[in-house]
Structures are given as structure tokens and as C-alpha cells.
């Protein structure tokens, strides 16, 4: 299979995945008890107003007809109107998505870089105190969710040791020019280094809260893979040829050992956005995860469906990217012998 056919095949499968996801979330959001129209207008709203809103939202029609109306809107870029913000959901997505993307990108960067570093160090110094520490942290990462770390960080740096800002994306009065809606990127593009540093400091704690758990789990995977590969014949042959240990570690040991961890990294990177909903609430981060949780509590059907579809699209794109990275790392599975 060549690269073009692989891309077309994955994109076609992705369309069916997103279509199936849309059906599932559409049905679930509508069978949950509660009248969205009544919740939007309040308990004191007259019944005729509720009926009018139900008719506007097509809630008076069968479920299949509701889905067809919604799917037609999605196909034309119309995700409906939010019952919470009273704005088109597309505008809400444009406003809130960049904040969560920026947070997930920084958390993903921390996760990838330090998992490789700690995994390589644990393999190099296996059975040492460092190896033991990384294994303990990996087990702790499974047991301690991100929102618990977020609360601990908030207490530590918000009250006990207030050296880092803990709330929001920027300090009051610090507003960079909007280009990409990513604060740190826009600040660098406009040369506003004060805003960049302020935005970066606001990102540290929520990004760490999201990244610490998967970071040590992936480090453990890398350590395990590197330890297994250390006994392979090709490494003994490379050592016999006099290749420096640094080259052996980076090129012949670390690179193939990353393959099992990369797939997990891809899933964790995509999951960071979904796992961010409580972290965003704790740190008052104006992201799409927090927006989605508010929509679920208020049963804002259009907002719920849009947020889930956005997350599903991100998962699909990340999985495709992971396939390319794995094919690059392992020549035996490259597409058509090229990448």
C-alpha cells in the first residue's frame, strides 16, 4: 500500500468513525431525562414559549428526523445555537477551542520530552534509585487523577507558596494581539514578550497537572522496551564494531524502543483535551472542555454534540499522525518502502 492510498483509506474510515460517533452522542444526549427547552428558558417560562423553542430545535419531531436536521446543519457548517451563550455553537468553538489546544500542546510537550528522558535514564540506570522512583511515580500516576494534582497545585502555589499565577490564561490588563488565539504564539508573533512570559507562567500548573500521570506511565513503557532490546544481537554487533555508546543508545536502542510508547503517547495526547474539563474548572481556564462540561450540566444539546465531535476529530487526526510516526521509526512497516 503506497502513501496516497493509505491516507485516502484512513480518511475514509475516519468519516465513518465520526458518523458513528455522531449517532451515538446524538441519541444519548436526547434520551437523557430533562427538557432542554424548559431548562434553557427556566421554570417560570410560559408553556407556549417552551413549545416554540422545542419546535425551533425540532424536538417535537421523531429522533431520526432530529438527527437528519442536525446532520444537514453540520454539513453546511451550522452546528446550531447554544442555549447557554445564546450564540451559534461555531462561534463558541472558535472562542474556547484555542485555549484548550494551547494547554494540551504544552502538556503534550512536557509529556513526550520528559517521558523519553526519564524512560531512557531508568533503562540506563536500571535497578537504581532513579529507576525505582520512576516506577513508583508511574503507579501513582494511575491512582491519582489530574484534577487531584490540580487541587494540590492550587493549594500549594495559590495560598502556601504564591510564586506562580494559578487562575486564567493571562493577568488582568495583559492582552496580546489576537492572531491564532494561542496566547503564547500570538505574543511571540507580535513581539510582546511580557505577555508571552505571563501566558507561559499561567500554563505551567494546568499543563503539569495534565501531563504528570501519563508522563511516568510512558516512561515506564520506554524503560521496559529499552531493557528488552538491550539483550538483542544487533546491539552486541554494534558494540563489537566500535560504535560509540552514545550513538548506540540514541540510534540503535532508543529509536526502536519508542515504537510501543508512541501509540500510547498519541492516545494520551488526544485524551489530554477530554481529561482537561475539571482541570480547566479548577484553574478557571476558559477552554472547550470546561464549556463542554457546562453544556452537559445544562443539557445544551447542540453544544454537547459539537464538543464531542471536535474531540472525536482530534482523536482521529492524532491516530493518523501516530501511524506516520511509527512507520518512520520502524522501516519494516513503512508504506511502499517510503515515507
XYZ file of C-alpha atoms in Angstrom:
339
model
C 0.000 0.000 0.000
C 1.508 3.354 -1.004
C 1.275 6.560 0.980
C -1.560 8.093 -1.034
C -3.788 5.033 -0.731
C -3.023 4.815 2.973
C -4.104 8.437 3.523
C -7.282 8.001 1.481
C -8.155 4.791 3.302
C -7.639 6.332 6.736
C -9.622 9.435 5.837
C -12.500 7.318 4.523
C -12.532 5.208 7.678
C -12.369 8.372 9.754
C -15.549 9.664 8.124
C -17.410 6.504 9.178
C -15.944 6.716 12.684
C -17.109 10.314 13.094
C -20.503 9.456 11.631
C -20.925 6.590 14.101
C -19.785 8.820 16.952
C -22.277 11.498 15.964
C -25.130 8.982 16.010
C -24.174 7.646 19.441
C -23.742 11.036 21.089
C -26.869 12.420 19.392
C -29.022 9.602 20.718
C -27.516 9.651 24.218
C -27.885 13.415 24.580
C -31.568 13.215 23.708
C -32.647 10.189 25.736
C -31.234 11.643 28.971
C -34.157 12.863 31.135
C -34.905 16.570 31.072
C -36.430 19.009 28.617
C -33.673 21.166 27.052
C -36.168 23.868 26.088
C -37.535 24.111 29.636
C -34.015 24.115 31.108
C -32.977 26.877 28.723
C -35.945 29.140 29.451
C -36.288 28.413 33.156
C -39.110 27.011 35.278
C -41.176 30.212 35.157
C -41.290 30.481 31.369
C -44.785 30.142 29.851
C -45.546 26.869 28.134
C -46.110 28.484 24.736
C -42.540 29.837 24.794
C -41.201 26.392 25.671
C -43.249 24.828 22.856
C -41.967 27.429 20.396
C -38.345 26.695 21.348
C -38.954 22.943 21.101
C -40.321 23.466 17.605
C -37.354 25.664 16.663
C -34.956 22.956 17.871
C -37.034 20.242 16.093
C -37.534 18.482 19.425
C -41.183 17.917 18.560
C -40.169 15.585 15.716
C -39.048 11.914 15.823
C -35.445 11.206 16.793
C -34.450 10.183 13.263
C -35.816 13.437 11.845
C -33.956 15.424 14.512
C -30.705 13.708 13.524
C -31.256 14.416 9.828
C -31.855 18.121 10.552
C -28.734 18.237 12.732
C -26.585 16.387 10.184
C -27.671 18.731 7.396
C -26.628 21.664 9.551
C -23.229 20.124 10.313
C -22.648 19.504 6.601
C -23.144 23.221 5.951
C -21.098 24.363 8.938
C -24.115 25.147 11.109
C -23.827 23.424 14.496
C -26.902 25.117 15.872
C -27.342 27.694 18.602
C -26.135 27.290 22.166
C -28.829 27.536 24.816
C -26.262 28.821 27.319
C -24.404 31.548 25.444
C -27.263 32.341 23.022
C -24.711 32.349 20.198
C -24.025 29.976 17.301
C -22.045 26.989 18.601
C -19.455 27.557 15.861
C -18.569 30.908 17.426
C -18.262 29.289 20.850
C -15.952 26.609 19.456
C -13.763 29.260 17.827
C -13.544 31.138 21.115
C -12.928 28.260 23.543
C -11.055 25.655 21.465
C -7.714 27.560 21.161
C -7.323 27.773 24.958
C -7.657 24.013 25.363
C -5.462 23.352 22.335
C -2.711 25.518 23.787
C -2.984 23.800 27.158
C -2.940 20.345 25.563
C 0.046 21.236 23.356
C 2.147 22.359 26.325
C 1.057 19.372 28.402
C 1.826 17.072 25.464
C 5.248 18.642 25.014
C 6.058 18.079 28.693
C 4.697 14.542 28.490
C 6.680 13.496 25.405
C 10.017 15.102 26.263
C 10.207 14.033 29.896
C 8.794 10.546 29.318
C 11.587 9.867 26.805
C 14.178 11.396 29.140
C 13.046 9.534 32.254
C 12.489 6.281 30.354
C 15.993 6.377 28.876
C 17.564 7.233 32.240
C 15.639 4.470 34.005
C 16.803 1.941 31.406
C 20.402 3.128 31.538
C 20.482 3.050 35.346
C 18.041 0.170 35.837
C 17.508 -1.167 39.347
C 18.901 2.098 40.749
C 17.080 4.601 42.955
C 16.108 6.573 39.845
C 14.540 3.518 38.241
C 12.637 2.773 41.441
C 11.433 6.383 41.694
C 10.088 6.366 38.118
C 8.247 3.105 38.690
C 6.659 4.436 41.883
C 5.592 7.607 40.065
C 4.127 5.512 37.238
C 1.953 3.593 39.695
C 0.977 6.843 41.394
C 0.012 8.318 38.028
C -2.554 5.551 37.573
C -4.032 6.107 41.026
C -4.005 9.919 41.199
C -6.170 11.687 38.568
C -5.238 15.019 37.044
C -7.831 17.032 38.946
C -6.370 15.909 42.297
C -2.962 17.213 41.220
C -4.666 20.406 40.076
C -6.211 20.937 43.516
C -2.855 20.265 45.211
C -1.110 22.739 42.899
C -3.822 25.318 43.550
C -3.416 24.990 47.316
C 0.384 24.954 47.186
C 1.003 27.767 44.707
C -2.183 29.739 45.281
C -2.041 30.003 49.065
C 1.094 28.489 50.630
C 3.760 29.491 48.107
C 2.260 32.000 45.620
C 5.105 32.309 43.142
C 3.184 31.231 40.004
C -0.234 32.504 38.826
C -2.926 29.879 39.211
C -6.067 31.301 37.586
C -6.922 32.205 33.999
C -4.768 32.497 30.884
C -3.353 35.985 31.469
C -3.043 38.530 34.241
C -5.532 41.464 34.179
C -4.534 44.155 31.702
C -2.329 41.799 29.683
C -3.990 41.313 26.283
C -1.860 40.416 23.225
C -2.998 40.963 19.656
C -5.194 38.072 18.531
C -3.865 36.193 15.500
C -4.129 32.460 16.210
C -5.898 32.857 19.596
C -2.981 30.949 21.179
C -1.676 33.419 23.752
C 1.982 32.412 23.730
C 2.130 32.105 19.946
C 0.417 35.445 19.342
C 2.690 37.126 21.883
C 5.787 35.875 20.099
C 4.439 36.828 16.677
C 3.780 40.386 17.843
C 6.978 40.662 19.874
C 5.075 41.073 23.145
C 7.481 39.105 25.330
C 5.901 40.313 28.575
C 2.578 38.757 27.523
C 4.382 35.587 26.406
C 6.078 35.161 29.779
C 2.845 35.885 31.623
C 0.898 33.406 29.499
C 3.631 30.804 29.865
C 3.541 31.090 33.656
C -0.233 30.625 33.633
C 0.219 27.444 31.568
C 2.737 25.736 33.848
C 0.460 24.382 36.585
C -2.505 23.152 34.482
C -0.115 21.621 31.930
C 1.808 19.801 34.669
C -1.421 18.573 36.258
C -2.458 17.030 32.937
C 0.961 15.675 31.957
C 2.394 14.100 35.111
C 0.213 10.979 35.152
C 0.722 9.788 31.548
C 4.328 11.044 31.578
C 5.588 8.470 34.060
C 3.468 5.676 32.611
C 5.022 6.236 29.187
C 8.479 6.491 30.764
C 7.902 3.053 32.232
C 6.905 1.694 28.815
C 10.055 3.147 27.229
C 12.201 1.777 30.037
C 10.694 -1.694 29.613
C 11.184 -1.657 25.823
C 14.769 -0.432 26.104
C 15.593 -3.057 28.723
C 14.235 -5.811 26.472
C 16.162 -4.514 23.462
C 19.445 -4.307 25.367
C 19.862 -8.053 25.016
C 19.360 -8.108 21.238
C 22.148 -9.390 18.994
C 22.270 -6.295 16.805
C 23.314 -4.168 19.778
C 26.120 -6.572 20.614
C 27.231 -6.406 16.990
C 27.141 -2.591 17.030
C 29.257 -2.574 20.173
C 31.695 -5.000 18.570
C 32.103 -2.687 15.587
C 33.264 0.025 17.962
C 30.273 2.331 17.552
C 30.215 4.875 20.408
C 27.791 4.139 23.238
C 26.045 7.481 22.720
C 25.215 6.576 19.116
C 24.122 3.091 20.112
C 21.826 4.496 22.814
C 20.194 7.144 20.601
C 20.028 5.455 17.194
C 20.011 1.719 17.749
C 18.355 1.390 21.150
C 16.108 4.377 21.843
C 14.567 4.706 18.373
C 13.098 1.170 18.102
C 12.165 1.235 21.794
C 9.910 4.241 21.209
C 7.562 2.314 18.912
C 5.314 0.755 21.608
C 5.238 4.018 23.572
C 4.377 6.244 20.602
C 0.945 4.667 20.162
C 0.160 5.236 23.826
C 1.527 8.782 23.616
C -0.817 9.525 20.728
C -3.864 8.336 22.648
C -2.768 10.204 25.773
C -2.139 13.380 23.787
C -5.648 13.298 22.353
C -7.091 12.345 25.734
C -5.496 15.388 27.372
C -8.244 17.584 25.952
C -11.014 15.374 27.283
C -9.302 14.996 30.657
C -8.932 18.755 30.980
C -12.516 19.545 31.923
C -12.023 19.518 35.713
C -8.523 20.975 35.444
C -9.932 23.893 33.463
C -12.620 24.466 36.069
C -10.094 24.410 38.927
C -7.713 26.831 37.224
C -10.528 28.941 35.716
C -9.198 28.138 32.252
C -11.599 29.327 29.512
C -11.327 26.209 27.338
C -13.645 23.994 25.368
C -13.531 21.176 27.947
C -14.975 23.485 30.590
C -17.513 24.752 28.057
C -18.489 21.160 27.249
C -18.980 20.248 30.901
C -21.208 23.289 31.422
C -23.183 22.277 28.331
C -23.710 18.773 29.742
C -24.922 20.103 33.081
C -27.371 22.419 31.289
C -28.256 19.802 28.649
C -27.294 22.161 25.839
C -27.767 19.607 23.044
C -26.102 21.483 20.205
C -23.065 22.389 22.310
C -22.692 18.828 23.640
C -22.793 17.292 20.168
C -20.344 19.855 18.772
C -17.798 19.384 21.570
C -17.855 15.589 21.290
C -17.450 15.761 17.513
C -14.478 18.129 17.890
C -12.836 15.745 20.360
C -13.542 12.809 18.055
C -11.967 14.641 15.111
C -8.865 15.363 17.198
C -8.569 11.685 18.176
C -8.811 10.656 14.521
C -6.163 13.151 13.365
C -3.784 12.201 16.188
C -4.149 8.496 15.392
C -3.274 9.127 11.753
C -0.235 11.148 12.849
C 0.841 8.315 15.161
C 0.715 5.867 12.251
C 3.115 8.071 10.301
C 5.498 8.369 13.246
C 5.514 4.610 13.869
C 6.145 3.967 10.181
C 9.084 6.378 10.322
C 10.547 4.713 13.424
C 10.179 1.165 12.075
C 11.367 0.694 8.453
C 9.697 -2.733 8.301
C 6.239 -1.177 8.223
C 6.901 1.847 6.029
C 4.375 2.332 3.305
C 5.772 1.219 -0.017
C 9.267 1.468 1.422
C 8.979 5.267 1.611
C 7.615 7.954 3.898
